[in-house]
Amino acid sequence: MTESNSRSFRDYVEEELDSFLQEQKISLGSEKDILKIDLHCHDKNSDNPSERLGRILGIPETWLKTEDLLTCLENSKTSALTITNHNNARSCWDLLDKGYDILPAAEFTCTLPGSGFSIHVLTYGFTPREEAKLNSLRTNLYRFLSYCREIDLLTIWAHPLYFYPNTFSPKAVEELEHMATLFSHFEVINGQRNSWQNLITKNWLDSFDEENIDRIAARNGVNIHNLNSNPYSTVMVGGSDDHMGLFAGSTGTYVHVDKLNEKLKSSSISEVVLQGLKNGNVAPYGFYTEENKMSITFLELFYMIVGNMKDPGLLRMLMHQGSRNEKLLGFFLTNGIGELRRHKFTMQFLKTFHNAIHGKGPDFWTQAFVKKTTRPLLSEIENIAKAKQKGTAVYVKETKDSLRTLFTQLSGQVISKGAANIRALNKNSDLEQFKLQDLLDKIELPANLRTIFGENPPGSNAASDLNINIGGLFDRLSFPALASFIIGGVNFTSTKVLHDNRPFLDHFARENNIQTPVKRMLWLTDTFNDKNGIAISLKNYHEVICRQNLPIDILVCHETLDSSDHLIVSKPIGTYPIPLYREQNVRIPDIMDIHEIFKAGNYDRVICSTELLMGAVGIYLKKCFNVEAYFFLHTDWLSFASTTLKLSQQNLKRLTRFSRMFYQNFDKLIALNSDHEKWLTSSKINVDPKKVTVTKHWLNSEFYSGEKKGGEKYINRLPNEKVLLFVGRISEEKGISDFPEILKIIREKCGPCKVVFVGSGPAKDKISLQLTNAVFIDWVEQKELASIYHMADFLIFPSRFDTFGRVVLEALSCGCPVAAYNEKGPADIIVDGISGILRKKKRELAEEVARILNDEHLHIRMRRDAVKRAGLFNRDNIIEDFLNSTGLEEALENTHEIISY
């Protein structure tokens, strides 16, 4: 089942959960006989983290003091207390010794025998001696539950759909069904799991009945009555799972107790609430989590780590059982935190922020001695402190808004400083002389540790080697850069944690016929309204997306465009010209803005059409939201680097390695020609052939065969004069330097030829000096361009760079044959000798063009066949293949009409 587009899936989930919680509370009856308890919260004694990275770094899950947790629970007006640390109840015993009335509890990690699956079991009401026994049994879930049944302990399956290992498979679904029959109490509302997971859990448990439970028990050969006193009961509870003392008590469980006041005369609150929980007359309540709430939690955790973490020891990290990537991440985190501690201003910012999220604004001295540029930041921090007093929902929302503002302001300061440095550089040197070659020569991390930390050991050449002084690098980082990195990093981490089991949840929901979001894709680009082939192609796709209302939105990072139907515009943080490509600007995307757009749009996949910054954003979204990511290759950057940038072979190999690292991040690559497909699947890039597909482009309705007038205003054609055309960017990578020699040979063979260039580019001045009689026409609208094609006898396309060559297809559709090199896009479009000419060398190409032009009948036939060939590039077929390639084939079933040209 999938949710329709009439309302957002996020709204649907929230409405369903709100309705469920309201119904549950109403079912309890009178509020005077209700106790309120958070059944799942932690303090500093959760000191053995379940996450392996935490164990590698030797850090606990939290440093939260017990008294601070109690204060948070008191502020949330809970009437009964418990603390559920991992595999121990030390905090409960300490509080009992101090005279507190607290329900002893712990969150035990238990393993299902023979499966490898581990789950968390909240257990209540045991003694210190029984705790030791429980810890000895938790490697076998059956024995653990049997013992709990024997001594009448309450067990609750914590966050049932988050387990270890959290992977989707038929086995995982069966094991979850099996474990569900072993419990009667389930934590349906967990404050640290995302709302959709909570709703799936609730709907899944609703589907169990006595018949299903007996069938599953029989399949697994387990006598569930020995493990569970009431296996046919489904009691749903809630807990905050709070570790930071920020949201404890905001999620929990209402427990109805008949004649509560009378029972409290003879029994403690902890005894009464335990019996009420066992009776099952309960209702979960509270604020379930989303990314914004988790971001606040991770900011507090980061502050705790920076303030409390000890050096874990390099040898200890190396010898740990964790993976290589986890150890590397641990190494960099350890060193990064150590360097961060040297930045006094950033540390003060973290402390001020820590105070704010606990409701305490910046003090007088902090406000009095900050720079003018920092005062707006303090204003936002003050807003966070004030929001703390307004309730959890308002606090989370307003903190999210302030974090967005803080990130934008800090990033803006970083970009402004960078722009000022570039302007200063431009005054002292010519940016046009900037050589990428020199930069690539120096991009390397030395293998020698002394070099990394700023020394030049014997044998190094400081003049030619890139001396990366890590300590010096951190020292030079500004406060805005560090602070924005921290906020952005926390935003990424919180979202990643919440979506870590997204593939499993999607699989599990579909397997159990539970509502899932509509498949939707966000298409990233930083070019849309520019004069290039990528922009034209994207506009064509956008037209079809709008007409068919496909589940795709195009997001363009642009400073002046406005959003429209299926087009989302994210304003860049900064825009700068590219010295080597003046027609295109570099636009610095606002990563948090795009992050929020992706989240709000409920997208479950992303595709990108441009490398560099937006390509990095695509990888960010993939990693952050745990979604599939595709890349549409429009450009051959290796050819560009070779022909235009004139890179050495060594640096071309280095660029190839960078390309391999980049493209291997994507789940599927969409190429525009078979040569590119072979390159991607070769040993150079080493992409699995199953992950590469080849597609084509189609044309607008302006390009069609038949008489098309209007070109005369651009081209004054003399009698018996042939017209040779070039359309595109006039630049080296387009093979423009080959044009004079090709033209010379054609003129020698067949007489007068008029040469027409349509476009502009950095080589225009050079070619105009070589071909003084050539006609130059700037960029024109598509309708006007079609009339020019109709006047031409041949399109000469000497590019070895183009992955497709849209102008080739445009020319063919207007009956203009094309002469091109037998490479990449043109080689897949042109049928040699039928719709045009394909050759490897320019002399061969020129001589064949001359031969065709000298044979009128052959030329007329080639014009006719060119139109036929262009007609094979059918838009509807291309769109269908594209939707299949990106997993959106279901959209085809919902398409009411496809209008063909």
XYZ file of C-alpha atoms in Angstrom, residues 142-413:
272
model
C 14.523 -18.186 25.762
C 16.269 -18.845 29.074
C 16.158 -15.129 29.941
C 12.382 -14.904 29.433
C 11.760 -18.240 31.106
C 13.526 -16.971 34.232
C 11.554 -13.706 34.129
C 8.333 -15.744 33.855
C 9.407 -17.929 36.764
C 10.010 -15.005 39.171
C 7.209 -12.815 37.755
C 9.294 -9.972 36.274
C 7.783 -7.546 33.786
C 9.496 -7.583 30.372
C 8.924 -5.137 27.517
C 10.393 -5.496 24.043
C 12.112 -2.135 23.452
C 11.855 -0.526 19.997
C 10.905 -3.853 18.355
C 11.936 -2.915 14.813
C 15.415 -1.789 15.825
C 17.585 -4.824 16.432
C 21.038 -6.156 15.585
C 21.978 -6.733 12.822
C 19.369 -4.367 11.348
C 19.159 -5.751 7.809
C 16.185 -6.680 5.689
C 15.720 -10.281 4.643
C 12.962 -12.904 4.742
C 14.769 -14.410 7.744
C 14.651 -11.111 9.637
C 10.884 -10.792 9.102
C 10.291 -14.363 10.294
C 12.486 -13.911 13.365
C 10.663 -10.698 14.288
C 7.335 -12.506 14.049
C 8.759 -15.251 16.234
C 10.039 -12.824 18.895
C 6.711 -10.981 18.926
C 5.051 -14.169 20.214
C 7.398 -14.226 23.220
C 6.191 -10.913 24.668
C 2.946 -9.338 25.781
C 4.322 -5.799 26.344
C 5.837 -3.720 23.556
C 7.422 -0.278 23.421
C 5.404 1.113 20.518
C 6.272 4.779 21.067
C 10.032 5.245 21.452
C 11.194 8.849 21.760
C 14.469 8.239 19.898
C 13.071 6.362 16.892
C 11.425 8.059 13.951
C 7.675 8.403 13.764
C 7.243 6.046 10.830
C 9.034 3.234 12.696
C 6.717 3.768 15.673
C 3.631 3.655 13.426
C 4.819 0.543 11.579
C 5.381 -1.152 14.948
C 1.885 -0.258 16.108
C 0.172 -1.389 12.877
C 2.206 -4.590 12.755
C 1.291 -5.565 16.313
C -2.375 -4.816 15.576
C -2.279 -7.589 12.965
C -1.528 -10.346 15.511
C -4.376 -12.521 16.724
C -4.506 -15.793 18.647
C -4.531 -17.890 15.476
C -1.475 -16.146 14.024
C 0.414 -16.372 17.304
C -0.225 -20.134 17.580
C 0.806 -20.645 13.931
C 4.093 -18.761 14.411
C 4.813 -20.562 17.690
C 4.221 -23.952 16.045
C 6.493 -23.015 13.128
C 9.311 -22.300 15.573
C 8.627 -25.217 17.906
C 8.494 -23.039 21.034
C 6.060 -23.347 23.933
C 5.345 -19.659 24.350
C 3.360 -20.229 27.579
C 6.617 -21.134 29.341
C 8.052 -17.741 28.387
C 5.064 -15.425 28.605
C 2.217 -15.427 31.117
C -0.215 -13.934 28.607
C 1.074 -14.483 25.052
C -2.208 -13.477 23.397
C -2.201 -10.020 24.972
C -0.720 -6.959 23.221
C 0.076 -4.146 25.645
C 1.523 -1.012 24.036
C 3.690 1.370 26.079
C 6.026 4.306 25.511
C 9.405 5.579 26.695
C 11.661 8.513 25.844
C 14.912 6.507 25.495
C 16.516 9.785 26.603
C 20.273 9.835 27.276
C 20.940 13.567 27.657
C 18.405 14.759 30.213
C 16.652 16.847 27.575
C 13.487 14.890 26.765
C 13.130 12.422 29.644
C 9.472 12.204 30.582
C 8.260 13.864 27.378
C 7.469 10.369 26.093
C 6.242 7.629 28.387
C 3.286 5.636 29.653
C 0.083 6.398 31.526
C -0.819 3.620 33.945
C -4.381 3.313 35.200
C -4.719 1.908 38.720
C -8.163 1.278 40.246
C -8.568 3.048 43.594
C -5.107 4.537 43.265
C -5.196 6.637 46.424
C -6.250 3.701 48.579
C -3.472 1.477 47.213
C -0.871 4.165 47.810
C -1.727 4.073 51.520
C -0.319 0.577 51.828
C 2.095 0.315 48.878
C 4.819 2.471 47.317
C 4.320 4.192 43.960
C 6.897 1.875 42.376
C 5.006 -1.222 43.586
C 1.676 0.159 42.430
C 2.918 1.229 39.003
C 4.619 -2.137 38.448
C 1.406 -4.002 39.178
C -0.531 -1.608 36.959
C 1.886 -2.246 34.117
C 1.508 -6.007 34.535
C -2.273 -5.653 34.474
C -1.953 -3.907 31.110
C -4.381 -1.013 31.616
C -1.932 1.478 30.123
C -1.544 3.995 27.314
C 1.587 5.413 25.690
C 1.912 9.185 25.492
C 4.275 11.837 24.296
C 6.459 13.417 21.716
C 7.874 10.947 19.205
C 11.053 11.932 17.475
C 12.111 13.421 14.172
C 15.447 14.748 12.905
C 15.053 18.086 14.676
C 14.726 16.534 18.113
C 17.632 14.185 17.413
C 19.810 17.115 16.284
C 19.414 18.741 19.702
C 20.316 15.443 21.357
C 23.452 15.019 19.254
C 24.577 18.601 19.875
C 24.411 17.885 23.602
C 26.220 14.563 23.104
C 28.923 16.309 21.084
C 29.373 18.853 23.880
C 29.707 16.003 26.396
C 32.240 14.164 24.228
C 34.383 17.258 23.663
C 34.339 18.040 27.369
C 34.846 14.538 28.753
C 36.446 12.147 26.261
C 39.874 10.751 27.124
C 42.476 9.612 24.616
C 41.422 6.025 23.793
C 44.969 5.018 22.824
C 46.071 4.245 19.285
C 47.096 0.640 19.960
C 43.791 -0.063 21.660
C 41.921 1.320 18.655
C 44.024 -0.661 16.174
C 43.526 -3.938 18.050
C 39.768 -3.464 18.446
C 37.412 -5.803 16.577
C 35.824 -2.890 14.710
C 36.101 -2.460 10.938
C 38.890 -0.501 9.249
C 36.530 2.368 8.424
C 35.283 2.545 12.017
C 38.857 2.678 13.303
C 39.788 5.391 10.823
C 36.729 7.404 11.799
C 37.635 6.943 15.450
C 41.203 8.119 14.783
C 40.068 11.279 12.997
C 37.376 12.020 15.602
C 39.893 11.685 18.416
C 42.338 14.056 16.755
C 39.620 16.442 15.588
C 38.216 16.777 19.096
C 41.703 17.298 20.495
C 42.312 20.152 18.069
C 38.872 21.609 18.664
C 39.686 21.992 22.338
C 42.425 24.438 21.328
C 39.838 26.837 19.853
C 38.748 28.775 22.924
C 36.070 30.795 21.126
C 34.496 27.693 19.593
C 34.558 25.950 22.964
C 32.828 28.971 24.497
C 30.210 28.770 21.735
C 29.599 25.092 22.540
C 29.243 25.847 26.258
C 26.859 28.731 25.548
C 24.818 26.491 23.259
C 24.787 23.719 25.885
C 23.387 26.169 28.412
C 20.766 27.383 25.927
C 19.357 23.942 25.150
C 18.933 23.510 28.902
C 17.056 26.826 29.095
C 19.844 29.201 30.157
C 20.651 32.113 27.841
C 24.073 33.771 27.276
C 25.329 35.599 30.365
C 26.141 39.323 30.502
C 29.890 38.919 29.987
C 29.421 36.648 26.977
C 27.175 39.223 25.314
C 29.354 42.180 26.280
C 32.665 40.987 24.820
C 31.730 39.374 21.510
C 32.472 40.736 18.053
C 29.791 42.663 16.243
C 29.469 39.874 13.647
C 28.772 37.357 16.417
C 25.948 39.215 18.175
C 23.203 37.941 15.817
C 24.322 34.420 16.703
C 23.829 35.101 20.393
C 20.347 36.387 19.629
C 19.440 33.017 18.093
C 20.965 31.173 21.048
C 18.883 33.337 23.378
C 15.773 32.324 21.402
C 16.623 28.651 21.992
C 16.910 29.232 25.741
C 13.512 30.961 25.810
C 11.904 28.201 23.726
C 12.876 25.636 26.359
C 10.136 27.052 28.582
C 7.393 26.646 25.927
C 6.933 22.891 25.866
C 8.690 20.135 23.934
C 6.998 20.592 20.533
C 7.556 24.363 20.422
C 11.079 23.983 21.810
C 12.061 21.510 19.103
C 10.550 23.574 16.281
C 12.059 26.892 17.362
C 15.449 25.308 18.013
C 15.356 23.842 14.509
C 14.643 27.284 13.053
C 17.462 28.834 15.086
C 19.912 26.126 14.005
C 19.042 26.809 10.369
C 19.608 30.534 10.894
C 22.864 29.948 12.754
C 24.179 27.672 10.007
C 23.226 30.166 7.283
C 24.825 33.084 9.130
C 28.009 31.177 9.933
C 28.325 29.725 6.431
C 27.726 33.182 4.976
C 30.620 34.547 7.013
